[in-house]
Short mmCIF file of C-alpha atoms in Angstrom, two decimals:
data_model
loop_
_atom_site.label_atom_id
_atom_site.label_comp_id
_atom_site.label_asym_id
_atom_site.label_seq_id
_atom_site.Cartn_x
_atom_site.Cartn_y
_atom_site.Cartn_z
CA UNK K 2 0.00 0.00 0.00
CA UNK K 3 1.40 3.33 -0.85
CA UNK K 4 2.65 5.44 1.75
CA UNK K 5 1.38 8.99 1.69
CA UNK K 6 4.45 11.28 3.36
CA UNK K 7 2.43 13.94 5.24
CA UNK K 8 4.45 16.69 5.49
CA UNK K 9 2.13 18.86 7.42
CA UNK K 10 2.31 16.06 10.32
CA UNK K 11 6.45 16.05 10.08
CA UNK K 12 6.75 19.90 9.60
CA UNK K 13 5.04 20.39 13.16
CA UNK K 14 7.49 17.85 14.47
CA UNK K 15 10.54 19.59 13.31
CA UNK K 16 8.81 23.39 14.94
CA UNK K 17 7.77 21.38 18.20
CA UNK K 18 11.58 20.16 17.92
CA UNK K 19 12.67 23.97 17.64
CA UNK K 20 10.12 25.29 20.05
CA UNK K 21 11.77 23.14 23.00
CA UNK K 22 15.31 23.69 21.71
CA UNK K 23 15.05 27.84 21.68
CA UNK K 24 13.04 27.88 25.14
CA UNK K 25 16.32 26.02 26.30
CA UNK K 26 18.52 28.07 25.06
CA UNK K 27 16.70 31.29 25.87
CA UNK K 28 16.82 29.84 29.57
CA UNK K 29 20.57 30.07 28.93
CA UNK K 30 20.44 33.58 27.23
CA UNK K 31 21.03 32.97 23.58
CA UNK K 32 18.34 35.08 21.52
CA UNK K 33 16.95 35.07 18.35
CA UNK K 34 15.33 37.07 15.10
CA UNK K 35 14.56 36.79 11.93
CA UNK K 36 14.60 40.11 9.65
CA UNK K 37 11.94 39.30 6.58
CA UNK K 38 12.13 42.14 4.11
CA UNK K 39 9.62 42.58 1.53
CA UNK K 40 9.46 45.20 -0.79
CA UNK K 41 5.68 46.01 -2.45
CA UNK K 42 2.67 44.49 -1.53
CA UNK K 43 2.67 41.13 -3.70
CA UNK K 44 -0.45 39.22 -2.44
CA UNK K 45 1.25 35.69 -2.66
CA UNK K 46 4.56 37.30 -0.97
CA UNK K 47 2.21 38.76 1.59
CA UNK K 48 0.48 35.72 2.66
CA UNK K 49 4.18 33.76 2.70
CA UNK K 50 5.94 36.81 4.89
CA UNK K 51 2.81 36.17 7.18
CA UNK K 52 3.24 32.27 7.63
CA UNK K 53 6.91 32.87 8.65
CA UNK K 54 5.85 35.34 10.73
CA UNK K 55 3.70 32.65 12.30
CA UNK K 56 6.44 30.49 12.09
CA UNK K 57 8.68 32.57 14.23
CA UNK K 58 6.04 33.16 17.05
CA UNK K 59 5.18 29.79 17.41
CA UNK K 60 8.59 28.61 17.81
CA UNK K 61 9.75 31.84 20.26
CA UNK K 62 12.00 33.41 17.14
CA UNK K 63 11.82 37.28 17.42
CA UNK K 64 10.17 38.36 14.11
CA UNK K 65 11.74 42.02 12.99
CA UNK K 66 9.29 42.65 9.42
CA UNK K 67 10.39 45.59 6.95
CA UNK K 68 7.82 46.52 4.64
CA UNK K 69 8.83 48.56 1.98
CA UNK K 70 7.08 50.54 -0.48
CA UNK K 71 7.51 49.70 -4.00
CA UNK K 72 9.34 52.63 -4.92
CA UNK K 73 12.28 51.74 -2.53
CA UNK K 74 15.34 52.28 -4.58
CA UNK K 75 17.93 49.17 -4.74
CA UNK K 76 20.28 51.59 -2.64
CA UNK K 77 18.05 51.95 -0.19
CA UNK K 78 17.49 48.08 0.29
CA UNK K 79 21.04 47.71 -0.02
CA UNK K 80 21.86 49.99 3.02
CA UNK K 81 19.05 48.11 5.18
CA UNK K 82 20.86 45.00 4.42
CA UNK K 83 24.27 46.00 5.32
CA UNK K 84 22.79 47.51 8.76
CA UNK K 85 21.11 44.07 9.77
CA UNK K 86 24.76 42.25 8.94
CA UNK K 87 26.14 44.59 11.55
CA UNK K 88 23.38 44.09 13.72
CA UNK K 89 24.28 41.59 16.23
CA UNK K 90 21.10 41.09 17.91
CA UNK K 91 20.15 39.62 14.02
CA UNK K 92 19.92 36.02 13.17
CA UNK K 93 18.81 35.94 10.09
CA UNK K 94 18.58 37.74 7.27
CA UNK K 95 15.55 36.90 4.71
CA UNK K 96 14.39 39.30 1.68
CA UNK K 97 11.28 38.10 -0.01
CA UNK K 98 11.25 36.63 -3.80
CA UNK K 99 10.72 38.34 -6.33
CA UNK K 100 11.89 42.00 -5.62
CA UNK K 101 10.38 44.75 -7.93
CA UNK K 102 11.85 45.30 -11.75
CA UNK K 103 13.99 47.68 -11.44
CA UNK K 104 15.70 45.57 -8.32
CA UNK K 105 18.50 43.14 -8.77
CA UNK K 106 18.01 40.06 -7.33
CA UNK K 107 21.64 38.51 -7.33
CA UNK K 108 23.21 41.53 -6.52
CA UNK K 109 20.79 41.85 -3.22
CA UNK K 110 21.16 38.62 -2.69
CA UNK K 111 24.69 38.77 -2.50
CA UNK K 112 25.08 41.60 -0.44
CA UNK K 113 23.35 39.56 2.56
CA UNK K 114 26.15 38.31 5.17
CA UNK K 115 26.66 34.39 4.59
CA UNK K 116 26.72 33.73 8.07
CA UNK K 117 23.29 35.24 7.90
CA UNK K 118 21.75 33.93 4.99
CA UNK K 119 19.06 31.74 6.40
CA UNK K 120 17.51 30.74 2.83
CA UNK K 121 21.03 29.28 1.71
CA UNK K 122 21.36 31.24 -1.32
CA UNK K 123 24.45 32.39 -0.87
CA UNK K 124 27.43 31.48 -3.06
CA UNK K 125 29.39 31.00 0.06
CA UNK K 126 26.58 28.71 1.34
CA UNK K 127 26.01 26.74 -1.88
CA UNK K 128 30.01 25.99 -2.35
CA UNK K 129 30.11 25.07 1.58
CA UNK K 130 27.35 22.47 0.59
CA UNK K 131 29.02 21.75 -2.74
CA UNK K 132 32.60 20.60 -0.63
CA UNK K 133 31.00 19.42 2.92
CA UNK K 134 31.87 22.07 4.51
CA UNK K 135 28.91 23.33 7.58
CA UNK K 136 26.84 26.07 6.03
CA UNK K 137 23.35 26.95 5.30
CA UNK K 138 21.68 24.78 3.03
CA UNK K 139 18.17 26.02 0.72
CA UNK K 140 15.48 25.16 2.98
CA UNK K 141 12.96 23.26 0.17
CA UNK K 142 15.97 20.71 -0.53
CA UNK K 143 16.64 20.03 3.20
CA UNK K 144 12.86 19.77 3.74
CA UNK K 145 13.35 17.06 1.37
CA UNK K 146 15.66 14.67 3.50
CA UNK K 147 13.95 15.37 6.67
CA UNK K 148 10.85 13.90 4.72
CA UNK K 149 12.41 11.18 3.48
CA UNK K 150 14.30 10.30 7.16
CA UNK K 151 11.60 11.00 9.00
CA UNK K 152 9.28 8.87 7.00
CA UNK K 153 11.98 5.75 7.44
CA UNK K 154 12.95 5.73 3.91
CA UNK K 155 16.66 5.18 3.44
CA UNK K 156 18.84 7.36 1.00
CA UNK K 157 22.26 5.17 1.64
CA UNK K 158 23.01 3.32 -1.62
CA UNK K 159 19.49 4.05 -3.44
CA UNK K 160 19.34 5.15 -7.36
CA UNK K 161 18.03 8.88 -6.64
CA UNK K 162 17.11 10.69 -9.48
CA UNK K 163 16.29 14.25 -9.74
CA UNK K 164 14.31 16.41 -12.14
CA UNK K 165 15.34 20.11 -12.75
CA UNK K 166 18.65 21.82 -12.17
CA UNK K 167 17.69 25.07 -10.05
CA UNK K 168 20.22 26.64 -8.14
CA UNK K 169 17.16 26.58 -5.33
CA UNK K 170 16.26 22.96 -5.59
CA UNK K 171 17.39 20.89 -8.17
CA UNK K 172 21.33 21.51 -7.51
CA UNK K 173 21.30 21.16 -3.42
CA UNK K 174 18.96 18.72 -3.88
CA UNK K 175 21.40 16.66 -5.72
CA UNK K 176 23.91 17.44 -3.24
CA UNK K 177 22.46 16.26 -0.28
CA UNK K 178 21.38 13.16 -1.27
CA UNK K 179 25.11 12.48 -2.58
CA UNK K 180 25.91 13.56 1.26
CA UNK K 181 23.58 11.00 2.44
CA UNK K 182 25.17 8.16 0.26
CA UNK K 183 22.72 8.44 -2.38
CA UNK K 184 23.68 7.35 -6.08
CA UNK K 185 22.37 10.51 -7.96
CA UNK K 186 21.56 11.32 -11.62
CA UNK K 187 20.26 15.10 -12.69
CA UNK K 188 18.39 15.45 -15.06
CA UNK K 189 15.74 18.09 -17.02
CA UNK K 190 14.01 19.08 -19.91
CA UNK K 191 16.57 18.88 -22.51
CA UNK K 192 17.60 15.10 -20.95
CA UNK K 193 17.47 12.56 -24.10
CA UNK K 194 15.77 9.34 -23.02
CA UNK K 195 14.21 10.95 -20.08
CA UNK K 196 11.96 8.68 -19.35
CA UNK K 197 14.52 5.75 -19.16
CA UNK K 198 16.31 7.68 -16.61
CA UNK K 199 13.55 8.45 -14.38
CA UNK K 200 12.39 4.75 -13.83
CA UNK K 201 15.92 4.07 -12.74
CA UNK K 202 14.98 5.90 -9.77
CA UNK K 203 14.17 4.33 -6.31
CA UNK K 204 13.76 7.84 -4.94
CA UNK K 205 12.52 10.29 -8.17
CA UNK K 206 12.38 13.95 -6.38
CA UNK K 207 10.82 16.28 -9.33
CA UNK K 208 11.09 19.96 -9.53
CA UNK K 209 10.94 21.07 -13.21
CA UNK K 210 7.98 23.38 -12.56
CA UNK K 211 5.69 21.72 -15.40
CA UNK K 212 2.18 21.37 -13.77
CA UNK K 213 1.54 17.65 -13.38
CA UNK K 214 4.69 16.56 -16.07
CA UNK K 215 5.26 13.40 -14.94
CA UNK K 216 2.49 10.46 -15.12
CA UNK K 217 3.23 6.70 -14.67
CA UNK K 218 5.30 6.49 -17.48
CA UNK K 219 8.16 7.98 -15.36
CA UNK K 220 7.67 6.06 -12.92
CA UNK K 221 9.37 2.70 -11.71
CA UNK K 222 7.15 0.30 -9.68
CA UNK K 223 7.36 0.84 -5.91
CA UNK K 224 9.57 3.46 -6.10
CA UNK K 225 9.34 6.94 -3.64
CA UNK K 226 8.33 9.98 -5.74
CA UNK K 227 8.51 13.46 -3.48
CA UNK K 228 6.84 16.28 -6.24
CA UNK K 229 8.40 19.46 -5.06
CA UNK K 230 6.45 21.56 -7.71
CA UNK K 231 3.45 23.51 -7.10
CA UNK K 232 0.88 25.64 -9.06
CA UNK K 233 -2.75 25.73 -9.65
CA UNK K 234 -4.76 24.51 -12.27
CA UNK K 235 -7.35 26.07 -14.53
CA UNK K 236 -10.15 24.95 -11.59
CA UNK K 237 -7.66 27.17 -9.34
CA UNK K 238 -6.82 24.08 -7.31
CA UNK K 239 -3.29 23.52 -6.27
CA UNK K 240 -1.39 20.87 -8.18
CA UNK K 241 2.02 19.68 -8.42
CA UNK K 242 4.54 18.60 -10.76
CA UNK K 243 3.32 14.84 -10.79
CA UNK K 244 -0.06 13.79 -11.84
CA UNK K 245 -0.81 12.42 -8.63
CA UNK K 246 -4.00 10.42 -9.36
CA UNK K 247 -1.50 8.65 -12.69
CA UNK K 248 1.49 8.06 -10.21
CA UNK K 249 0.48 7.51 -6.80
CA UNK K 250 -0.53 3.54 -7.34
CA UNK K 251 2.45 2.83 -8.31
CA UNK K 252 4.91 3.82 -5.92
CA UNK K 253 5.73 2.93 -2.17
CA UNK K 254 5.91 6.34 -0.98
CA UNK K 255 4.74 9.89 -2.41
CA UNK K 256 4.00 13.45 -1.27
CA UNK K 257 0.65 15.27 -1.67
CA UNK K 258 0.29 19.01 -3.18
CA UNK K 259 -0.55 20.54 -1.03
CA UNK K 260 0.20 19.12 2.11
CA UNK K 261 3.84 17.70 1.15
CA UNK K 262 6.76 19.69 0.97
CA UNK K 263 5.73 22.91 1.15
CA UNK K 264 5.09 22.76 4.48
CA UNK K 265 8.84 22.20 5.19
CA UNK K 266 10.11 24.68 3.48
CA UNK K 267 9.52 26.89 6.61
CA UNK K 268 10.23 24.64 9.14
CA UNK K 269 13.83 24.24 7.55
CA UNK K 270 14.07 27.78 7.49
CA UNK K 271 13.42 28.34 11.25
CA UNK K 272 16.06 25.35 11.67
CA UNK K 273 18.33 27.30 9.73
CA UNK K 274 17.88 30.30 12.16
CA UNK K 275 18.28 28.89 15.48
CA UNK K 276 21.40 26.92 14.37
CA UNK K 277 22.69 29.88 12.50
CA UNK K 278 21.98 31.59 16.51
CA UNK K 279 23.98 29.00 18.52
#
């Protein structure tokens, strides 16, 4: 019987983990905060700056929220940023995707401290991960392997295959499953033979942000497929990168959209901040 990963249930493990961990620590001293920048008034950026928000008070992370107007100039932003990596009472740094037009991303990006840069985006961060050195690691990829160990499936010596070459997912994702002992093959949309590759895969993690791209044809029997896509259809109803109703009976393990990864995605990043605090 296939085994439906939940990540709503493992995401409030991994907070009620943190939650007794900073009161702790807090006993001991330490503190901790998380500056969330967002510039404009996105609605979907909005609602996400608001569930880490949520995040942070349920775990006892000080939340420090900088909403600015649109019409912020990058040399303003810039100048907030370099104050928070002087800050020591700071954690974390986090500026909300995407920033207006006339904003660059990688340049703001860059500017934020590595040994702040709780969303792992960091050059510094991705070439720690890249060599095994300790760093911050993107929080979707790392919401991943908590999934997958958490749900008692084992990475050591498995075919993993993954699907898309992000710098946010599809990269660190193939990284940490090579640091787990994983036997990993990348792949994407310009992959000949994809479809031979794929059902290789005893663990198939897919993240080529194609609404439900891969169907059973991708798929080899009992393997674990963890669908980090998600969008929503023309019914508006959230989907994700795997056609879940194709897939699902044919694998031993597989996570919902919604209800799988995304969940994780902020849990990992309020793990990132209190061990970024210690």
């Amino acid at each position: 019987m296939t085994q439906i990963i939940d990540g709503k249930k493992i995401s409030q493990e991994v907070r009620d983990e943190l939650k007794e961990k900073v009161a702790t620590l807090k006993a001991r001293g330490k503190t901790f905060s998380l500056a969330v920048i967002q510039v404009g008034d996105d609605p979907a950026s909005s609602v996400y700056v608001g569930n880490k928000k949520k995040a942070c008070a349920y775990i006892g992370i000080e939340s420090l929220s900088y909403e600015l107007p649109r019409e912020t100039t990058q040399e303003e932003l810039l100048k907030l940023v370099d104050e928070l990596n002087g800050n020591p009472g700071v954690s974390g740094i986090l500026i909300q995707l995407p920033l207006p037009e006339h904003m660059d991303e990688d340049k703001v990006l860059l500017a934020i401290s590595p040994e702040k840069d709780v969303d792992g985006f960091h050059p510094v961060n991705v070439g720690n991960l890249s060599i095994g050195r300790p760093g911050f690691v993107s929080c979707t990829p790392a919401g991943v392997i908590q999934l997958l160990k958490r749900s008692g499936i084992q990475i050591e010596g498995k075919e993993c295959v993954v699907l898309g070459r992000s710098n946010i997912v599809g990269k660190p994702m193939a990284m940490l499953l090579l640091r787990e002992n994983g036997t990993v093959t990348v792949c994407h949309s310009r992959t000949k033979n994809l479809k031979e590759i794929t059902r290789r895969a005893d663990i198939l993690v897919v993240a080529i942000g194609r609404p439900k791209y891969v169907d059973a044809s991708f798929v080899k029997e009992g393997a674990v497929v963890i669908d980090v896509g998600i969008h929503r259809n023309e019914a508006g109803k959230l989907c994700g990168d795997v056609d879940f109703d194709s897939v699902s009976p044919h694998t031993s393990a597989i996570t919902p959209v919604p209800g799988g990864v995304g969940p994780m995605t902020i849990a990992m990043l309020m793990h990132n901040v209190v061990e970024g605090s210690r």
